[in-house]
Coordinates of C-alpha atoms in Angstrom, one line a residue:
Chain B
D1 CA 2.8 164.1 242.6
A2 CA 6.8 164.8 241.8
G3 CA 7.9 162.0 244.4
V4 CA 10.9 162.4 246.6
I5 CA 13.2 165.2 245.3
Q6 CA 16.9 165.2 245.9
S7 CA 19.6 167.7 244.7
P8 CA 22.2 167.4 243.7
R9 CA 22.1 164.3 241.5
H10 CA 26.0 163.9 241.3
E11 CA 28.6 165.8 243.5
V12 CA 32.3 165.6 243.4
T13 CA 34.5 167.5 245.9
E14 CA 37.6 167.5 247.3
M15 CA 38.5 166.1 250.7
G16 CA 37.9 168.6 253.9
Q17 CA 35.2 170.2 251.8
E18 CA 31.5 170.7 253.3
V19 CA 29.0 168.8 251.2
T20 CA 25.3 169.5 251.7
L21 CA 22.6 167.3 250.4
R22 CA 19.2 168.3 249.8
C23 CA 15.7 166.6 250.1
K24 CA 12.2 167.4 249.6
P25 CA 10.0 164.8 250.5
I26 CA 6.4 163.8 249.1
S27 CA 3.9 166.2 250.2
G28 CA 1.7 164.9 253.2
H29 CA 4.5 162.5 254.2
D30 CA 5.2 162.7 257.8
Y31 CA 8.1 160.6 258.0
L32 CA 11.6 161.5 256.2
F33 CA 14.8 158.9 256.3
W34 CA 18.2 159.5 255.1
Y35 CA 20.2 156.4 253.8
R36 CA 23.5 155.7 252.4
Q37 CA 24.4 152.9 250.2
T38 CA 27.6 151.4 249.3
M39 CA 28.8 148.3 247.8
M40 CA 30.8 147.1 251.2
R41 CA 27.9 148.0 253.5
G42 CA 24.6 148.1 251.6
L43 CA 21.7 150.4 252.6
E44 CA 22.3 152.1 255.8
L45 CA 19.9 154.1 257.6
L46 CA 21.7 157.3 258.7
I47 CA 18.7 159.0 260.6
Y48 CA 14.9 159.8 260.4
F49 CA 12.5 162.5 261.0
N50 CA 9.1 162.4 262.1
N51 CA 7.2 165.6 261.8
N52 CA 10.4 167.6 261.3
V53 CA 11.8 166.2 264.5
P54 CA 14.9 164.0 264.7
I55 CA 13.8 160.6 266.2
D56 CA 16.7 158.5 265.8
D57 CA 20.3 159.2 264.5
S58 CA 22.4 156.5 265.6
G59 CA 23.0 155.6 262.4
M60 CA 25.0 158.9 261.8
P61 CA 28.6 157.5 261.4
E62 CA 30.2 160.5 263.4
D63 CA 30.0 164.0 264.3
R64 CA 31.0 165.1 260.8
F65 CA 27.5 164.3 259.7
S66 CA 24.5 166.5 260.8
A67 CA 21.0 166.4 259.3
K68 CA 17.9 169.1 259.9
M69 CA 14.6 169.5 258.8
P70 CA 13.4 173.1 259.2
N71 CA 10.1 172.3 257.8
A72 CA 7.8 169.8 256.4
S73 CA 9.1 170.2 252.9
F74 CA 12.7 170.3 253.2
S75 CA 15.8 168.4 254.8
T76 CA 19.4 168.5 254.6
L77 CA 22.4 166.2 255.4
K78 CA 25.7 167.8 255.9
I79 CA 29.0 166.4 255.9
Q80 CA 31.7 168.5 257.1
P81 CA 34.8 167.9 256.5
S82 CA 34.2 165.2 253.9
E83 CA 36.5 162.2 253.6
P84 CA 37.0 160.0 250.8
R85 CA 35.2 157.1 252.8
D86 CA 32.0 159.1 252.6
S87 CA 31.9 158.4 248.8
A88 CA 28.6 156.7 248.4
V89 CA 25.1 157.2 247.1
Y90 CA 22.9 159.0 249.4
F91 CA 19.1 158.4 249.4
C92 CA 16.3 160.1 250.9
A93 CA 12.9 158.5 251.5
S94 CA 9.7 159.6 252.8
R95 CA 6.4 157.8 253.9
R96 CA 2.8 159.1 255.2
M97 CA 2.5 157.0 258.3
P98 CA 3.9 154.2 260.2
G99 CA 3.4 151.1 258.2
G100 CA 3.0 152.9 255.3
T101 CA 4.9 152.3 251.9
Q102 CA 8.1 154.2 251.8
Y103 CA 9.1 155.9 248.7
F104 CA 12.7 156.7 247.7
G105 CA 14.4 159.5 246.0
P106 CA 16.5 159.1 243.0
G107 CA 19.6 159.8 245.2
T108 CA 22.7 161.8 245.3
R109 CA 25.9 160.2 244.0
L110 CA 28.9 161.8 246.1
L111 CA 32.5 161.3 245.3
V112 CA 35.0 162.9 247.7
L113 CA 38.7 162.9 246.2
Chain Y
G1 CA 16.3 145.7 267.1
E2 CA 15.1 143.9 264.1
N3 CA 17.6 141.9 262.2
V4 CA 16.9 140.9 258.5
E5 CA 18.8 138.2 257.0
Q6 CA 18.4 137.4 253.2
H7 CA 19.6 134.6 251.0
P8 CA 21.1 134.2 248.5
S9 CA 23.3 137.3 247.9
T10 CA 23.4 136.4 244.2
L11 CA 21.3 134.4 242.0
S12 CA 21.4 133.6 238.1
V13 CA 18.6 131.8 236.4
Q14 CA 17.6 131.1 232.7
E15 CA 15.3 133.4 231.1
G16 CA 11.6 131.7 231.7
D17 CA 12.7 129.9 234.8
S18 CA 11.6 130.8 238.3
A19 CA 13.6 132.9 241.1
V20 CA 12.8 132.5 244.8
I21 CA 14.7 134.9 247.6
K22 CA 14.2 134.3 251.1
C23 CA 14.3 136.4 254.0
T24 CA 14.1 135.8 257.7
Y25 CA 13.4 138.4 260.4
S26 CA 14.0 138.4 264.1
D27 CA 11.3 140.4 265.7
S28 CA 7.9 139.0 266.1
A29 CA 6.4 142.4 266.2
S30 CA 7.3 143.1 262.4
N31 CA 4.0 143.1 260.5
Y32 CA 4.8 144.7 257.3
F33 CA 7.5 143.3 254.6
P34 CA 7.9 145.2 251.4
W35 CA 10.2 144.2 248.7
Y36 CA 12.1 146.6 246.5
K37 CA 14.0 146.2 243.3
Q38 CA 16.7 148.5 242.3
E39 CA 18.3 148.4 238.9
L40 CA 21.7 149.8 238.3
G41 CA 22.2 153.2 239.1
K42 CA 18.4 153.9 239.8
R43 CA 16.8 154.2 243.2
P44 CA 15.2 151.1 245.0
Q45 CA 11.3 150.9 243.7
L46 CA 8.5 148.9 245.9
I47 CA 7.5 145.9 243.5
I48 CA 5.2 144.3 246.3
D49 CA 4.5 144.4 249.8
I50 CA 2.7 141.8 252.3
R51 CA 1.1 142.5 255.9
S52 CA 1.1 140.1 258.5
N53 CA -2.6 139.2 258.6
V54 CA -1.9 138.0 254.9
G55 CA -0.2 134.7 254.2
E56 CA 0.3 135.0 250.5
K57 CA -0.1 137.9 247.8
K58 CA 0.4 137.7 244.0
D59 CA 0.8 140.7 241.4
Q60 CA 1.1 139.0 237.9
R61 CA 4.5 137.3 237.7
I62 CA 5.5 138.4 241.4
A63 CA 4.2 136.7 244.7
V64 CA 5.4 137.0 248.0
T65 CA 4.6 134.4 250.9
L66 CA 5.0 135.1 254.7
N67 CA 5.2 132.4 257.6
K68 CA 4.8 134.4 260.9
T69 CA 5.5 131.3 262.9
A70 CA 8.7 130.7 261.5
K71 CA 9.5 134.5 260.9
H72 CA 10.6 134.4 257.4
F73 CA 9.0 135.5 253.9
S74 CA 9.9 135.1 250.5
L75 CA 9.6 136.4 246.9
H76 CA 8.9 134.3 243.9
I77 CA 9.3 135.6 240.5
T78 CA 7.9 133.5 237.7
E79 CA 8.4 133.1 233.8
T80 CA 11.6 135.6 234.6
Q81 CA 12.8 138.0 232.1
P82 CA 16.1 140.0 231.2
E83 CA 14.3 143.1 232.4
D84 CA 14.0 141.5 235.8
S85 CA 17.7 141.4 236.5
A86 CA 18.4 143.7 239.4
V87 CA 19.3 144.0 243.0
Y88 CA 16.1 142.9 245.3
F89 CA 15.9 144.0 249.1
C90 CA 13.6 142.7 251.5
A91 CA 12.5 144.9 254.6
A92 CA 10.7 144.4 257.7
S93 CA 8.7 147.1 259.8
D94 CA 6.7 147.0 262.7
T95 CA 4.0 149.8 263.8
G96 CA 7.0 152.1 264.6
N97 CA 8.9 153.8 262.1
Q98 CA 11.8 152.2 260.8
F99 CA 12.3 149.9 258.0
Y100 CA 15.1 147.1 258.4
F101 CA 16.5 146.2 255.1
G102 CA 18.3 143.0 254.0
T103 CA 21.7 142.9 252.3
G104 CA 20.2 142.4 248.8
T105 CA 20.2 139.8 246.1
S106 CA 21.6 140.5 242.7
L107 CA 19.7 138.7 240.4
T108 CA 20.9 137.8 236.8
V109 CA 18.3 136.4 234.1
I110 CA 20.1 134.8 231.4
P111 CA 18.9 135.1 228.1

């Protein structure tokens, strides 16, 4: 099993640009989570999906952030327009069922200049 | 919702000594408690977990204890080694969907 796959691994962009982060969960996992990690705020849950349906997006910081999961094997997190304070590591994670082990992807390190 | 508190935020130990990290949670419905280790620049990785029907679980030098009455659980690392240096996160989850993470403990093992 390849594990959770994220792309790109690193992204450097300028303020105002659109950023799209991608995630492929582990096959057979019904739950997908997007997290943001910074030194100041730690690991924050942004949004999670169950069977491709967004369940809780209360952690999405503002309307500039949006996430989709068009099918069971692909999800995107989009930031438009990006701001320097969005600079962070964004992790995608998946798990098979409630109470199951959650596995993290390698993360996308985003730097907004 | 659930609130997970983790202490200490930083911990330094001499190689060979033991390290203990403690977490408390607020929701009595939580029944799954994983611990993650995150090395610098890497992803969080599960190192051990415990469910509410068990009071203690051990895996080589790592053990986790759970006190449901007091709503706290702890990670114990014995015979620490330099490669144990990392940030450790606790988490709590009920039969719902979310993991609630602690704020992390930065462990440094001094050779």
